[in-house]
Amino acid sequence: MSGVTASADRPRAGAGGSAGIGDVLALTGRHLRHLRRTPEKLIAVALTPVAMVVILGYLFASVITIKDNGGVAYHDYVMAGVFAQIGLTCVGITALGVASDLGKGLIDRFRSLPMARSSVLVSHTAADLVPAAISMVAVAGIGLLVGWRTDAGVLSVAGGFALLLAFAYAMLWLGALLGMVLRNMEAINGISALTLVILSFMSNSFMPLSGLPGWLRTVVEWNPVSSVSEACRVLWGNAPAAGGGSLPMRHPVLVSVITVGALIAVLIPVALRTFRTAAAR
């Protein structure tokens, strides 16, 4: 063990690329076993979105109406925004997990092993995607109970959920980056809560944008949460009217796919580069 070069970011000698995959699978299994022993992590991801479904989709549905709704009920409109909120919730969960591993010296122990260093973050984000997926199932069940229905084919509905999972995965990498940069638990809680509130409510997640001033409406329309939420409404047949305004609202599916893909393409290499520095501190 002492003869292993800790700084080398490579798989075990002679094992080829399969070693890196094996490292990811082994560490992902470790995280999932830990999740089974700490179900509060799953509750933390699902609690806020489930509460929003009950409050907005059930309690407030009778007093909130959508202008020019095209026959779409408010509980149908709001569900896409609630699902997108699950991805935002993932930011804080992963940030806290990565910061905790760094603080406890777990990363240093991993560095002493003949394993691809990138597998640490890849496994973290892969495992944290499982609570996000389970939360989406729970939110969908609550949504069906309060009256949410889709009006589209199976493939279109599945495409909406695939987009939501991709968005959540991008947010997991943002959380990993945040955890490495901040490390302080109180700071992470504050920043992740602020991110959740600002990106959720500065979007069309819960209310249409028709009443906003021109400059603010443009800012909100270009919020990735707005395009992801609107794309899901289109894919699920829950969109209140034909898209209008700026490009993200006219072509929300195309814009959200490009945006989420760009976020993943940028955040992963930046997070991995930051990890090499953070793990060496």
Coordinates of C-alpha atoms in Angstrom, one line a residue:
M1 CA 0.0 0.0 0.0
S2 CA 2.9 2.4 0.9
G3 CA 4.3 2.0 -2.6
V4 CA 1.3 3.4 -4.3
T5 CA 1.6 6.9 -5.7
A6 CA -1.3 8.8 -4.1
S7 CA -1.3 11.6 -6.6
A8 CA -1.8 9.4 -9.7
D9 CA -5.4 9.6 -11.0
R10 CA -5.4 6.3 -12.8
P11 CA -7.0 2.9 -12.4
R12 CA -5.2 -0.1 -11.0
A13 CA -2.3 -1.4 -13.0
G14 CA -3.2 -4.0 -15.6
A15 CA -6.9 -3.6 -15.1
G16 CA -7.5 -1.1 -17.8
G17 CA -10.6 1.1 -17.8
S18 CA -12.6 -1.6 -16.0
A19 CA -10.9 -0.7 -12.8
G20 CA -12.3 2.8 -12.9
I21 CA -15.8 1.4 -13.4
G22 CA -15.2 -1.0 -10.6
D23 CA -14.1 1.8 -8.3
V24 CA -17.3 3.7 -9.1
L25 CA -19.5 0.7 -8.5
A26 CA -17.8 -0.2 -5.2
L27 CA -18.0 3.4 -3.8
T28 CA -21.6 3.9 -5.1
G29 CA -22.6 0.7 -3.3
R30 CA -21.0 2.1 -0.1
H31 CA -23.0 5.3 -0.4
L32 CA -26.2 3.4 -1.0
R33 CA -25.7 1.2 2.0
H34 CA -25.1 4.3 4.0
L35 CA -28.3 5.8 2.6
R36 CA -30.2 2.7 3.8
R37 CA -28.9 3.3 7.4
T38 CA -29.7 7.1 7.2
P39 CA -33.2 7.4 5.6
E40 CA -33.3 11.0 6.8
K41 CA -31.3 11.9 3.7
L42 CA -34.1 10.7 1.5
I43 CA -36.6 12.5 3.6
A44 CA -34.6 15.7 3.3
V45 CA -34.7 15.6 -0.5
A46 CA -38.4 14.7 -0.7
L47 CA -39.9 16.8 2.2
T48 CA -39.9 20.3 0.6
P49 CA -41.3 19.1 -2.8
V50 CA -44.0 17.0 -1.2
A51 CA -45.0 19.9 1.0
M52 CA -45.2 22.2 -2.0
V53 CA -47.5 19.7 -3.8
V54 CA -49.8 19.6 -0.8
I55 CA -49.8 23.3 -0.2
L56 CA -49.9 24.6 -3.7
G57 CA -51.5 21.7 -5.6
Y58 CA -54.2 21.0 -3.0
L59 CA -54.7 23.8 -0.4
F60 CA -54.2 26.8 -2.8
A61 CA -55.5 25.2 -6.0
S62 CA -59.0 26.5 -5.4
V63 CA -57.9 30.2 -5.0
I64 CA -55.1 30.4 -7.6
T65 CA -56.1 30.6 -11.3
I66 CA -53.9 30.8 -14.4
K67 CA -54.7 33.5 -16.9
D68 CA -55.3 32.1 -20.4
N69 CA -54.9 28.6 -18.9
G70 CA -56.2 26.7 -22.0
G71 CA -58.1 24.3 -19.7
V72 CA -55.1 23.5 -17.5
A73 CA -55.8 23.3 -13.8
Y74 CA -53.3 24.9 -11.4
H75 CA -52.3 21.6 -9.8
D76 CA -51.4 20.3 -13.3
Y77 CA -49.4 23.5 -13.9
V78 CA -47.4 23.5 -10.7
M79 CA -46.3 19.9 -10.7
A80 CA -43.5 20.5 -13.2
G81 CA -42.0 23.2 -11.0
V82 CA -42.2 21.0 -7.9
F83 CA -40.3 18.2 -9.8
A84 CA -37.7 20.7 -10.8
Q85 CA -37.4 21.8 -7.2
I86 CA -36.1 18.3 -6.3
G87 CA -33.0 18.9 -8.4
L88 CA -32.4 22.2 -6.5
T89 CA -32.8 20.4 -3.2
C90 CA -30.0 18.0 -4.3
V91 CA -27.5 20.8 -4.3
G92 CA -27.3 21.0 -0.5
I93 CA -27.5 17.3 0.1
T94 CA -24.4 16.5 -2.1
A95 CA -22.5 19.6 -0.9
L96 CA -22.9 18.5 2.7
G97 CA -21.9 14.9 1.9
V98 CA -18.7 15.9 0.1
A99 CA -17.8 18.5 2.7
S100 CA -18.3 15.9 5.4
D101 CA -16.1 13.4 3.7
L102 CA -13.3 16.0 3.3
G103 CA -13.6 17.1 6.9
K104 CA -13.5 13.5 8.3
G105 CA -10.4 12.6 6.3
L106 CA -12.2 10.0 4.3
I107 CA -10.9 11.4 1.1
D108 CA -7.3 11.0 2.4
R109 CA -7.9 7.3 3.0
F110 CA -9.3 7.0 -0.5
R111 CA -6.2 8.7 -1.9
S112 CA -4.0 6.0 -0.3
L113 CA -5.7 3.3 -2.4
P114 CA -4.9 2.3 -6.0
M115 CA -8.0 3.8 -7.5
A116 CA -9.1 6.5 -9.9
R117 CA -9.5 9.6 -7.9
S118 CA -12.4 10.8 -10.0
S119 CA -14.4 7.8 -9.0
V120 CA -15.0 9.4 -5.5
L121 CA -17.1 12.2 -6.9
V122 CA -18.6 10.2 -9.7
S123 CA -19.9 7.6 -7.2
H124 CA -21.1 10.3 -4.8
T125 CA -23.3 11.9 -7.5
A126 CA -24.5 8.6 -8.8
A127 CA -25.6 7.5 -5.4
D128 CA -27.2 10.8 -4.6
L129 CA -29.3 10.5 -7.8
V130 CA -31.1 7.6 -6.3
P131 CA -32.8 9.7 -3.5
A132 CA -33.7 12.2 -6.2
A133 CA -35.4 9.5 -8.3
I134 CA -37.2 8.0 -5.3
S135 CA -38.4 11.5 -4.4
M136 CA -39.8 12.0 -7.9
V137 CA -41.8 8.8 -7.5
A138 CA -43.1 10.0 -4.1
V139 CA -44.0 13.4 -5.5
A140 CA -45.7 11.9 -8.5
G141 CA -47.8 9.7 -6.2
I142 CA -48.9 12.7 -4.1
G143 CA -49.6 14.7 -7.3
L144 CA -51.9 11.9 -8.6
L145 CA -53.7 12.0 -5.3
V146 CA -54.4 15.7 -5.5
G147 CA -55.6 15.5 -9.1
W148 CA -52.5 15.9 -11.3
R149 CA -52.8 14.2 -14.7
T150 CA -50.8 14.1 -17.9
D151 CA -52.2 14.5 -21.3
A152 CA -49.4 13.0 -23.5
G153 CA -48.1 9.6 -24.7
V154 CA -45.9 7.4 -22.6
L155 CA -42.7 8.3 -24.4
S156 CA -43.3 12.0 -24.0
V157 CA -44.0 11.6 -20.3
A158 CA -40.9 9.5 -19.9
G159 CA -38.9 12.1 -21.7
G160 CA -40.0 14.7 -19.2
F161 CA -38.8 12.6 -16.3
A162 CA -35.5 11.9 -18.1
L163 CA -35.0 15.6 -18.4
L164 CA -35.7 16.1 -14.7
L165 CA -33.2 13.4 -13.8
A166 CA -30.6 15.0 -16.0
F167 CA -31.2 18.4 -14.4
A168 CA -30.9 16.8 -10.9
Y169 CA -27.6 15.2 -12.0
A170 CA -26.3 18.6 -13.1
M171 CA -27.3 20.0 -9.7
L172 CA -25.6 17.2 -7.9
W173 CA -22.3 18.2 -9.5
L174 CA -23.0 21.8 -8.6
G175 CA -23.5 20.6 -5.0
A176 CA -20.2 18.7 -5.1
L177 CA -18.4 21.8 -6.3
L178 CA -20.1 23.9 -3.6
G179 CA -19.1 21.4 -0.9
M180 CA -15.4 21.5 -1.9
V181 CA -15.2 25.2 -2.1
L182 CA -17.1 26.1 1.1
R183 CA -16.5 23.0 3.4
N184 CA -18.2 24.8 6.2
M185 CA -21.6 23.2 7.1
E186 CA -23.3 26.4 8.1
A187 CA -22.2 28.2 5.0
I188 CA -23.3 25.3 2.8
N189 CA -26.8 25.2 4.5
G190 CA -27.2 29.0 3.9
I191 CA -26.0 29.0 0.3
S192 CA -28.0 25.9 -0.7
A193 CA -31.2 27.2 0.9
L194 CA -30.7 30.6 -0.8
T195 CA -30.2 28.8 -4.1
L196 CA -33.3 26.8 -3.7
V197 CA -35.5 29.8 -2.8
I198 CA -34.1 32.2 -5.5
L199 CA -34.1 29.7 -8.4
S200 CA -37.5 28.3 -7.5
F201 CA -39.3 31.6 -7.0
M202 CA -37.5 33.5 -9.7
S203 CA -38.9 31.1 -12.2
N204 CA -42.2 30.0 -13.7
S205 CA -42.3 27.0 -11.4
F206 CA -45.3 28.1 -9.4
M207 CA -46.8 31.1 -11.3
P208 CA -46.9 32.2 -14.9
L209 CA -44.7 35.1 -16.0
S210 CA -47.3 37.2 -17.7
G211 CA -47.6 39.7 -14.8
L212 CA -43.8 40.4 -14.5
P213 CA -42.2 43.6 -15.8
G214 CA -40.4 43.2 -19.1
W215 CA -36.8 43.2 -17.8
L216 CA -37.5 40.9 -14.9
R217 CA -39.6 38.5 -17.1
T218 CA -36.6 38.1 -19.5
V219 CA -34.3 37.3 -16.5
V220 CA -36.8 34.7 -15.2
E221 CA -37.4 33.1 -18.6
W222 CA -33.6 32.5 -18.9
N223 CA -33.5 30.8 -15.5
P224 CA -32.8 27.1 -16.3
V225 CA -35.5 26.1 -13.8
S226 CA -38.0 28.0 -16.0
S227 CA -37.1 26.2 -19.2
V228 CA -37.0 22.8 -17.5
S229 CA -40.4 23.3 -15.9
E230 CA -41.9 24.6 -19.1
A231 CA -40.4 21.7 -21.1
C232 CA -41.9 19.2 -18.7
R233 CA -45.3 20.9 -19.1
V234 CA -45.1 20.7 -22.8
L235 CA -44.0 17.0 -22.7
W236 CA -46.7 16.1 -20.3
G237 CA -49.5 18.1 -22.0
N238 CA -49.8 20.5 -19.0
A239 CA -48.7 23.7 -20.8
P240 CA -51.4 26.4 -20.4
A241 CA -50.9 28.0 -23.8
A242 CA -48.5 28.2 -26.8
G243 CA -45.1 29.4 -25.8
G244 CA -44.4 33.1 -26.0
G245 CA -41.7 35.6 -25.0
S246 CA -38.1 34.8 -25.3
L247 CA -36.4 31.7 -26.8
P248 CA -36.6 29.5 -23.7
M249 CA -40.4 29.8 -23.5
R250 CA -40.9 29.4 -27.3
H251 CA -38.7 26.3 -27.5
P252 CA -38.4 25.1 -23.9
V253 CA -37.6 21.4 -24.7
L254 CA -34.7 22.3 -27.0
V255 CA -33.3 25.0 -24.7
S256 CA -33.6 22.9 -21.6
V257 CA -31.8 20.0 -23.2
I258 CA -29.0 22.2 -24.4
T259 CA -28.8 24.0 -21.1
V260 CA -28.7 20.9 -18.9
G261 CA -26.2 19.3 -21.3
A262 CA -24.0 22.4 -21.1
L263 CA -24.2 22.5 -17.3
I264 CA -23.1 18.8 -17.0
A265 CA -20.3 19.3 -19.5
V266 CA -18.9 22.3 -17.6
L267 CA -19.6 21.3 -14.0
I268 CA -18.1 17.8 -14.1
P269 CA -14.5 18.8 -15.3
V270 CA -14.5 21.9 -13.0
A271 CA -15.6 19.8 -10.0
L272 CA -13.0 17.1 -10.8
R273 CA -10.3 19.7 -11.1
T274 CA -11.3 21.3 -7.9
F275 CA -11.4 17.9 -6.2
R276 CA -7.7 17.4 -7.0
T277 CA -6.9 20.6 -5.2
A278 CA -9.3 20.1 -2.3
A279 CA -8.1 16.6 -1.6
A280 CA -4.5 17.7 -1.5
R281 CA -5.1 20.4 1.2

